[in-house]
mmCIF file of C-alpha atoms in Angstrom:
data_model
loop_
_atom_site.group_PDB
_atom_site.id
_atom_site.type_symbol
_atom_site.label_atom_id
_atom_site.label_comp_id
_atom_site.label_asym_id
_atom_site.label_seq_id
_atom_site.Cartn_x
_atom_site.Cartn_y
_atom_site.Cartn_z
ATOM 1 C CA MET F 1 49.743 128.751 226.675
ATOM 2 C CA VAL F 2 48.498 129.650 229.746
ATOM 3 C CA GLY F 3 49.249 133.424 231.103
ATOM 4 C CA ILE F 4 50.840 134.482 234.905
ATOM 5 C CA ILE F 5 50.777 137.161 236.533
ATOM 6 C CA ILE F 6 52.421 137.483 239.704
ATOM 7 C CA ALA F 7 50.979 140.247 242.530
ATOM 8 C CA THR F 8 51.840 142.683 245.645
ATOM 9 C CA HIS F 9 52.805 144.755 247.571
ATOM 10 C CA GLY F 10 56.308 145.904 247.090
ATOM 11 C CA GLU F 11 58.752 144.863 244.518
ATOM 12 C CA PHE F 12 57.908 140.757 246.310
ATOM 13 C CA ALA F 13 56.486 139.950 242.961
ATOM 14 C CA THR F 14 59.725 141.347 240.388
ATOM 15 C CA GLY F 15 62.546 139.149 243.463
ATOM 16 C CA ILE F 16 59.982 135.959 243.617
ATOM 17 C CA LEU F 17 59.491 136.197 239.790
ATOM 18 C CA GLN F 18 63.834 136.027 238.862
ATOM 19 C CA SER F 19 63.959 133.596 241.975
ATOM 20 C CA ALA F 20 61.569 131.444 239.505
ATOM 21 C CA ALA F 21 63.772 131.570 236.753
ATOM 22 C CA MET F 22 67.109 131.108 238.587
ATOM 23 C CA ILE F 23 65.144 127.726 239.277
ATOM 24 C CA PHE F 24 62.800 127.059 236.613
ATOM 25 C CA GLY F 25 64.732 129.123 233.435
ATOM 26 C CA GLU F 26 62.984 132.029 232.234
ATOM 27 C CA GLN F 27 59.287 132.186 230.652
ATOM 28 C CA GLU F 28 56.823 134.152 228.521
ATOM 29 C CA ASN F 29 53.829 134.722 229.552
ATOM 30 C CA ALA F 30 55.026 135.472 232.286
ATOM 31 C CA GLU F 31 54.829 139.018 234.529
ATOM 32 C CA ALA F 32 55.206 140.765 237.635
ATOM 33 C CA VAL F 33 53.106 143.655 239.093
ATOM 34 C CA THR F 34 54.541 145.690 242.455
ATOM 35 C CA LEU F 35 52.535 147.748 244.634
ATOM 36 C CA MET F 36 54.143 150.411 245.461
ATOM 37 C CA PRO F 37 54.290 152.927 248.232
ATOM 38 C CA SER F 38 53.362 155.826 245.782
ATOM 39 C CA GLU F 39 50.487 153.847 244.113
ATOM 40 C CA GLY F 40 46.718 153.680 244.489
ATOM 41 C CA PRO F 41 44.488 150.825 243.320
ATOM 42 C CA ASP F 42 44.676 152.117 239.278
ATOM 43 C CA ASP F 43 47.429 151.958 239.249
ATOM 44 C CA VAL F 44 48.387 148.023 240.315
ATOM 45 C CA ARG F 45 44.550 148.068 237.816
ATOM 46 C CA ALA F 46 46.422 149.983 234.995
ATOM 47 C CA LYS F 47 49.946 147.206 235.328
ATOM 48 C CA MET F 48 47.587 143.785 235.330
ATOM 49 C CA GLU F 49 46.034 145.335 232.008
ATOM 50 C CA LYS F 50 49.239 145.676 230.398
ATOM 51 C CA ALA F 51 50.603 142.962 231.307
ATOM 52 C CA ILE F 52 47.310 141.120 230.251
ATOM 53 C CA ALA F 53 47.653 142.587 226.605
ATOM 54 C CA SER F 54 51.707 141.306 226.352
ATOM 55 C CA PHE F 55 50.246 137.386 226.929
ATOM 56 C CA ASP F 56 49.977 135.816 223.299
ATOM 57 C CA ASN F 57 46.843 133.614 224.833
ATOM 58 C CA GLN F 58 44.736 136.527 226.683
ATOM 59 C CA ASP F 59 41.878 133.809 227.367
ATOM 60 C CA ASP F 60 43.595 132.150 229.973
ATOM 61 C CA VAL F 61 44.988 134.191 232.315
ATOM 62 C CA LEU F 62 46.190 132.729 236.006
ATOM 63 C CA PHE F 63 47.033 135.436 239.023
ATOM 64 C CA LEU F 64 48.862 135.066 241.539
ATOM 65 C CA VAL F 65 48.523 137.061 244.495
ATOM 66 C CA ASP F 66 49.926 137.747 248.290
ATOM 67 C CA PHE F 67 47.318 137.568 250.093
ATOM 68 C CA TRP F 68 43.473 137.059 249.393
ATOM 69 C CA GLY F 69 41.717 140.684 250.052
ATOM 70 C CA GLY F 70 45.080 143.252 249.731
ATOM 71 C CA THR F 71 44.633 145.409 246.904
ATOM 72 C CA PRO F 72 46.739 143.055 244.229
ATOM 73 C CA PHE F 73 44.157 140.847 245.136
ATOM 74 C CA ASN F 74 40.685 143.501 245.017
ATOM 75 C CA GLN F 75 42.266 144.550 241.598
ATOM 76 C CA ALA F 76 42.244 141.605 240.111
ATOM 77 C CA SER F 77 39.141 140.290 241.282
ATOM 78 C CA SER F 78 38.043 143.142 239.408
ATOM 79 C CA LEU F 79 39.179 142.275 236.005
ATOM 80 C CA LEU F 80 38.543 138.437 236.748
ATOM 81 C CA GLU F 81 34.306 139.496 236.359
ATOM 82 C CA GLY F 82 32.606 137.876 234.082
ATOM 83 C CA LYS F 83 35.680 136.266 233.307
ATOM 84 C CA GLU F 84 35.118 133.660 235.820
ATOM 85 C CA ASP F 85 35.031 130.182 233.534
ATOM 86 C CA LYS F 86 38.822 130.828 232.015
ATOM 87 C CA TRP F 87 40.484 133.604 234.658
ATOM 88 C CA ALA F 88 41.138 132.013 238.274
ATOM 89 C CA ILE F 89 42.935 133.787 241.585
ATOM 90 C CA VAL F 90 45.024 132.163 243.577
ATOM 91 C CA ALA F 91 46.609 133.604 247.117
ATOM 92 C CA GLY F 92 48.871 133.268 249.591
ATOM 93 C CA LEU F 93 52.236 133.145 247.014
ATOM 94 C CA ASN F 94 55.532 131.737 247.631
ATOM 95 C CA LEU F 95 58.609 130.429 245.283
ATOM 96 C CA ALA F 96 57.193 126.684 245.035
ATOM 97 C CA MET F 97 53.022 127.685 244.042
ATOM 98 C CA VAL F 98 54.694 130.069 240.989
ATOM 99 C CA ILE F 99 57.401 127.090 240.279
ATOM 100 C CA GLU F 100 55.037 124.375 240.667
ATOM 101 C CA SER F 101 52.813 126.918 238.089
ATOM 102 C CA TYR F 102 55.332 127.075 235.118
ATOM 103 C CA ALA F 103 55.835 123.084 234.934
ATOM 104 C CA SER F 104 52.191 122.328 234.691
ATOM 105 C CA ARG F 105 51.490 125.153 231.754
ATOM 106 C CA LEU F 106 53.579 122.036 230.079
ATOM 107 C CA SER F 107 50.670 119.634 230.350
ATOM 108 C CA MET F 108 47.794 121.891 231.003
ATOM 109 C CA ASN F 109 46.377 124.509 229.321
ATOM 110 C CA THR F 110 43.965 125.873 231.119
ATOM 111 C CA ALA F 111 44.398 128.883 234.249
ATOM 112 C CA HIS F 112 41.103 126.851 235.662
ATOM 113 C CA GLU F 113 43.713 122.961 235.753
ATOM 114 C CA ILE F 114 46.236 124.695 237.194
ATOM 115 C CA ALA F 115 44.673 126.860 239.957
ATOM 116 C CA ALA F 116 43.473 123.540 241.455
ATOM 117 C CA HIS F 117 46.412 122.174 240.734
ATOM 118 C CA ILE F 118 48.657 124.452 242.583
ATOM 119 C CA ILE F 119 46.904 124.507 245.888
ATOM 120 C CA GLY F 120 48.957 120.927 247.310
ATOM 121 C CA THR F 121 51.931 121.998 246.353
ATOM 122 C CA ALA F 122 51.868 125.314 247.935
ATOM 123 C CA LYS F 123 50.424 123.783 250.617
ATOM 124 C CA ASP F 124 53.207 121.239 251.097
ATOM 125 C CA ALA F 125 55.808 123.858 250.809
ATOM 126 C CA VAL F 126 54.911 125.403 254.125
ATOM 127 C CA LYS F 127 57.202 123.584 256.740
ATOM 128 C CA VAL F 128 59.095 124.454 260.010
ATOM 129 C CA LYS F 129 62.468 122.832 261.828
ATOM 130 C CA PRO F 130 63.029 121.606 263.883
ATOM 131 C CA GLU F 131 60.246 118.697 262.515
ATOM 132 C CA ALA F 132 58.644 118.696 266.295
ATOM 133 C CA LEU F 133 57.121 121.766 266.058
ATOM 134 C CA GLU F 134 55.513 120.253 263.192
ATOM 135 C CA PRO F 135 51.484 119.315 263.246
ATOM 136 C CA GLU F 136 50.638 115.953 263.668
ATOM 137 C CA THR F 137 48.279 115.360 260.252
ATOM 138 C CA ALA F 138 47.712 111.427 258.981
ATOM 139 C CA ALA F 139 49.251 110.071 255.453
ATOM 140 C CA GLY F 140 47.746 111.267 252.202
ATOM 141 C CA PRO F 141 48.084 110.133 249.114
ATOM 142 C CA ALA F 142 51.111 111.295 247.314
ATOM 143 C CA ALA F 143 52.549 109.619 251.241
ATOM 144 C CA ASP F 144 51.238 105.499 249.677
ATOM 145 C CA ALA F 145 51.315 106.080 246.489
ATOM 146 C CA SER F 146 55.611 106.880 247.314
ATOM 147 C CA GLY F 147 55.599 103.136 248.134
ATOM 148 C CA ALA F 148 52.581 101.656 246.719
ATOM 149 C CA SER F 149 54.339 99.563 244.132
ATOM 150 C CA ALA F 150 57.366 98.322 246.333
ATOM 151 C CA GLY F 151 57.825 94.374 246.833
ATOM 152 C CA ALA F 152 56.365 94.031 243.834
ATOM 153 C CA PRO F 153 58.697 91.722 241.567
ATOM 154 C CA GLY F 154 60.958 93.573 238.968
ATOM 155 C CA SER F 155 63.334 96.446 237.490
ATOM 156 C CA PHE F 156 63.130 99.721 238.310
ATOM 157 C CA GLU F 157 61.977 102.430 235.377
ATOM 158 C CA TYR F 158 64.805 104.451 235.717
ATOM 159 C CA VAL F 159 62.998 108.131 234.571
ATOM 160 C CA LEU F 160 65.852 109.818 233.690
ATOM 161 C CA ALA F 161 69.928 109.825 234.829
ATOM 162 C CA ARG F 162 71.547 112.922 235.092
ATOM 163 C CA ILE F 163 74.864 114.327 235.578
ATOM 164 C CA ASP F 164 74.367 117.413 238.056
ATOM 165 C CA SER F 165 77.120 118.791 240.444
ATOM 166 C CA ARG F 166 74.385 120.407 242.262
ATOM 167 C CA LEU F 167 72.553 117.150 242.588
ATOM 168 C CA LEU F 168 69.485 117.311 243.828
ATOM 169 C CA HIS F 169 68.494 121.060 243.405
ATOM 170 C CA GLY F 170 65.296 123.263 242.491
ATOM 171 C CA GLN F 171 65.066 122.780 238.859
ATOM 172 C CA VAL F 172 65.134 118.903 239.780
ATOM 173 C CA ALA F 173 62.202 118.707 241.850
ATOM 174 C CA THR F 174 59.926 120.558 240.184
ATOM 175 C CA SER F 175 60.868 121.072 236.464
ATOM 176 C CA TRP F 176 62.493 117.331 235.650
ATOM 177 C CA THR F 177 59.477 115.169 238.434
ATOM 178 C CA ARG F 178 57.942 116.917 237.264
ATOM 179 C CA SER F 179 57.776 115.299 233.476
ATOM 180 C CA THR F 180 59.114 112.256 234.031
ATOM 181 C CA SER F 181 56.751 111.702 237.386
ATOM 182 C CA PRO F 182 59.644 109.016 239.436
ATOM 183 C CA THR F 183 58.381 107.598 242.585
ATOM 184 C CA ARG F 184 61.845 107.293 243.566
ATOM 185 C CA ILE F 185 65.621 109.782 243.408
ATOM 186 C CA ILE F 186 68.569 108.463 243.967
ATOM 187 C CA VAL F 187 71.339 110.118 244.074
ATOM 188 C CA VAL F 188 73.996 107.754 243.551
ATOM 189 C CA SER F 189 78.139 108.530 245.365
ATOM 190 C CA ASP F 190 80.377 106.793 247.162
ATOM 191 C CA THR F 191 81.342 110.682 248.529
ATOM 192 C CA VAL F 192 77.943 111.727 249.827
ATOM 193 C CA ALA F 193 77.283 108.623 250.632
ATOM 194 C CA LYS F 194 79.309 109.282 253.400
ATOM 195 C CA ASP F 195 77.266 112.592 254.393
ATOM 196 C CA GLU F 196 75.134 112.809 257.308
ATOM 197 C CA LEU F 197 74.334 116.197 256.166
ATOM 198 C CA ARG F 198 74.384 115.838 252.670
ATOM 199 C CA LYS F 199 71.878 112.812 252.883
ATOM 200 C CA LYS F 200 69.706 114.353 255.330
ATOM 201 C CA LEU F 201 69.884 117.781 252.908
ATOM 202 C CA ILE F 202 68.498 116.161 250.046
ATOM 203 C CA GLN F 203 65.882 114.111 251.626
ATOM 204 C CA GLN F 204 64.254 116.794 253.187
ATOM 205 C CA ALA F 205 64.848 118.409 249.537
ATOM 206 C CA ALA F 206 62.726 116.143 247.860
ATOM 207 C CA PRO F 207 59.034 116.458 246.544
ATOM 208 C CA SER F 208 56.316 115.970 248.382
ATOM 209 C CA GLY F 209 55.034 112.016 247.918
ATOM 210 C CA ILE F 210 58.601 110.839 246.096
ATOM 211 C CA LYS F 211 61.486 109.189 248.721
ATOM 212 C CA ALA F 212 64.772 110.319 247.873
ATOM 213 C CA HIS F 213 67.591 107.792 248.932
ATOM 214 C CA THR F 214 71.507 108.356 248.556
ATOM 215 C CA VAL F 215 73.706 104.984 248.141
ATOM 216 C CA PRO F 216 76.788 103.928 246.903
ATOM 217 C CA ILE F 217 77.791 103.531 242.907
ATOM 218 C CA GLN F 218 78.661 99.964 243.850
ATOM 219 C CA LYS F 219 74.743 99.473 245.930
ATOM 220 C CA MET F 220 73.279 101.097 242.999
ATOM 221 C CA ILE F 221 74.798 98.111 240.772
ATOM 222 C CA GLU F 222 73.495 95.845 243.386
ATOM 223 C CA LEU F 223 70.097 97.313 243.370
ATOM 224 C CA ALA F 224 69.695 97.385 239.284
ATOM 225 C CA LYS F 225 71.021 93.692 239.515
ATOM 226 C CA ASP F 226 67.553 92.849 242.244
ATOM 227 C CA ASP F 227 64.775 91.145 240.117
ATOM 228 C CA GLN F 228 62.879 90.369 243.147
ATOM 229 C CA HIS F 229 61.566 93.605 244.815
ATOM 230 C CA PHE F 230 61.091 97.150 242.406
ATOM 231 C CA GLY F 231 58.726 96.503 240.210
ATOM 232 C CA GLY F 232 56.321 99.659 239.716
ATOM 233 C CA GLN F 233 59.185 102.108 240.892
ATOM 234 C CA ARG F 234 60.201 105.313 238.827
ATOM 235 C CA ALA F 235 63.879 105.728 239.729
ATOM 236 C CA LEU F 236 65.739 109.472 238.783
ATOM 237 C CA LEU F 237 69.250 108.894 239.308
ATOM 238 C CA LEU F 238 71.464 112.135 239.880
ATOM 239 C CA PHE F 239 74.977 111.576 240.120
ATOM 240 C CA GLU F 240 78.042 114.630 241.144
ATOM 241 C CA ASN F 241 80.155 113.702 237.832
ATOM 242 C CA PRO F 242 80.740 111.674 234.929
ATOM 243 C CA GLN F 243 82.628 109.522 236.165
ATOM 244 C CA ASP F 244 80.366 108.276 238.543
ATOM 245 C CA ALA F 245 77.876 107.371 236.811
ATOM 246 C CA LEU F 246 79.876 104.976 233.989
ATOM 247 C CA ARG F 247 80.997 103.251 237.097
ATOM 248 C CA ALA F 248 77.607 102.613 236.857
ATOM 249 C CA VAL F 249 76.887 101.552 234.045
ATOM 250 C CA GLU F 250 79.721 99.859 233.453
ATOM 251 C CA GLY F 251 78.980 97.634 236.778
ATOM 252 C CA GLY F 252 75.859 97.119 235.186
ATOM 253 C CA VAL F 253 73.174 99.418 236.086
ATOM 254 C CA PRO F 254 71.357 100.523 232.405
ATOM 255 C CA LEU F 255 71.162 103.523 231.209
ATOM 256 C CA ASP F 256 71.028 104.021 227.909
ATOM 257 C CA THR F 257 70.530 108.307 228.205
ATOM 258 C CA ILE F 258 72.253 110.371 230.310
ATOM 259 C CA ASN F 259 71.096 113.680 231.324
ATOM 260 C CA VAL F 260 73.631 116.324 231.373
ATOM 261 C CA GLY F 261 72.437 119.181 233.638
ATOM 262 C CA SER F 262 75.190 121.056 235.755
ATOM 263 C CA MET F 263 79.598 120.532 235.888
ATOM 264 C CA SER F 264 80.767 123.556 238.090
ATOM 265 C CA HIS F 265 84.209 124.827 237.393
ATOM 266 C CA SER F 266 86.712 123.690 240.240
ATOM 267 C CA THR F 267 90.692 124.556 239.589
ATOM 268 C CA GLY F 268 91.989 122.385 236.440
ATOM 269 C CA LYS F 269 88.296 123.007 234.750
ATOM 270 C CA VAL F 270 87.683 125.215 231.271
ATOM 271 C CA GLN F 271 84.701 126.845 231.336
ATOM 272 C CA LEU F 272 82.387 126.222 228.480
ATOM 273 C CA ASP F 273 79.009 128.176 229.641
ATOM 274 C CA LYS F 274 77.444 128.556 232.595
ATOM 275 C CA VAL F 275 77.013 125.722 233.660
ATOM 276 C CA LEU F 276 79.421 122.824 232.625
ATOM 277 C CA ALA F 277 82.915 123.195 232.873
ATOM 278 C CA PHE F 278 85.585 120.021 231.941
ATOM 279 C CA ASP F 279 89.175 118.510 232.478
ATOM 280 C CA GLN F 280 90.623 115.326 230.592
ATOM 281 C CA ASN F 281 89.084 112.867 232.760
ATOM 282 C CA ASP F 282 85.723 114.418 232.875
ATOM 283 C CA ILE F 283 86.030 113.655 229.034
ATOM 284 C CA ASP F 284 87.503 110.941 229.175
ATOM 285 C CA ALA F 285 84.502 109.476 230.788
ATOM 286 C CA PHE F 286 81.793 111.076 228.535
ATOM 287 C CA LYS F 287 84.180 109.337 225.247
ATOM 288 C CA ARG F 288 83.695 105.440 227.139
ATOM 289 C CA LEU F 289 80.061 106.400 228.339
ATOM 290 C CA LYS F 290 79.539 106.587 223.795
ATOM 291 C CA GLU F 291 81.760 103.926 223.487
ATOM 292 C CA LEU F 292 79.775 102.322 226.260
ATOM 293 C CA GLY F 293 76.244 103.278 223.404
ATOM 294 C CA VAL F 294 74.939 105.501 226.389
ATOM 295 C CA GLU F 295 72.659 109.242 224.572
ATOM 296 C CA PHE F 296 73.343 112.072 226.179
ATOM 297 C CA ASP F 297 70.948 114.860 226.472
ATOM 298 C CA VAL F 298 72.176 118.428 227.806
ATOM 299 C CA ARG F 299 69.241 120.416 229.208
ATOM 300 C CA LYS F 300 68.780 122.222 232.026
ATOM 301 C CA VAL F 301 65.316 121.771 232.284
ATOM 302 C CA PRO F 302 63.345 120.120 230.237
ATOM 303 C CA ASP F 303 62.354 122.832 227.865
ATOM 304 C CA ASN F 304 65.783 124.202 227.120
ATOM 305 C CA HIS F 305 66.484 122.950 223.873
ATOM 306 C CA GLY F 306 69.536 119.923 224.141
ATOM 307 C CA ALA F 307 72.554 120.456 223.085
ATOM 308 C CA ASN F 308 75.247 118.320 220.582
ATOM 309 C CA MET F 309 77.517 116.870 223.835
ATOM 310 C CA ASP F 310 80.178 115.684 220.965
ATOM 311 C CA ASP F 311 80.483 119.680 219.683
ATOM 312 C CA ILE F 312 80.610 120.632 223.768
ATOM 313 C CA LEU F 313 83.163 118.151 224.319
ATOM 314 C CA ARG F 314 85.507 118.783 221.402
ATOM 315 C CA ARG F 315 85.302 122.317 222.109
ATOM 316 C CA ALA F 316 86.369 120.883 226.048
ATOM 317 C CA GLN F 317 89.125 119.428 224.436
ATOM 318 C CA SER F 318 90.088 122.011 222.550
ATOM 319 C CA GLU F 319 90.467 124.516 224.779
ATOM 320 C CA ILE F 320 92.526 122.235 227.559
ATOM 321 C CA ASP F 321 94.750 121.569 224.683
ATOM 322 C CA ARG F 322 95.548 125.378 224.776
ATOM 323 C CA GLN F 323 95.530 125.622 227.687
ATOM 324 C CA LYS F 324 98.509 123.375 228.618
#
């Protein structure tokens, strides 16, 4: 695995490492290096050398630094000498760059590959609102690709169906889209479909080159039965809760597996861990989905180990019964 050093002036590196972990999960072989006001170039170099020594693979190292020409960049450049064929530096650090570098390590084996890949993501993450302030640019290849097969005969290919009370957020927009390569992200919810603000926020949260839509459950059922317009489209479906997923499956949306990522706590629910909370209606919906032949993949992000849904439901039922 490529080792990643995030190096900045001040605590920026530590903070962005923490932020990336919240979205993508804790990562091995990734270290923050900070240049504090009382420190100098030699201190930064020593921290970088210590971080590199801790990596499982010291042949491929990627430096993500705050800006070109600063002390972190200069010390990384000094260490890079003689290793240019393996190591790489990317300046202009932002959170999207860090998350994409993590995701890229799942399929890319060299620092050079990752460095070349993440530049586009880092640039695409820089946006402005109101949108009218954006400079006009020609539509790029990614924009064309998102609709390249629209209109071709055939039905959706469902690359992921996920229950997540947060719907389209960082983990979905980065790690799951990276691992499943959808051309469409579809939020399936009667509630959200009536909320113009949430619909707009979901559209804005979509990764570059992927279109996001929000549709009522019945509309998704109709789309699933339309075999004339969606050939080649790879759909990632997001449900807020298991009840909505159940309605979709009972209506004819052909889902074999549902990923269970996050179910937020509310009054009357039992909290089993940091991300999963259930009430009796949730348990009953999952049991009915299982009766319909649906399997469950309980993971927050692709590189997590999956949990056993039957065990989770048994624990949830036991806790609910105990509280009665």
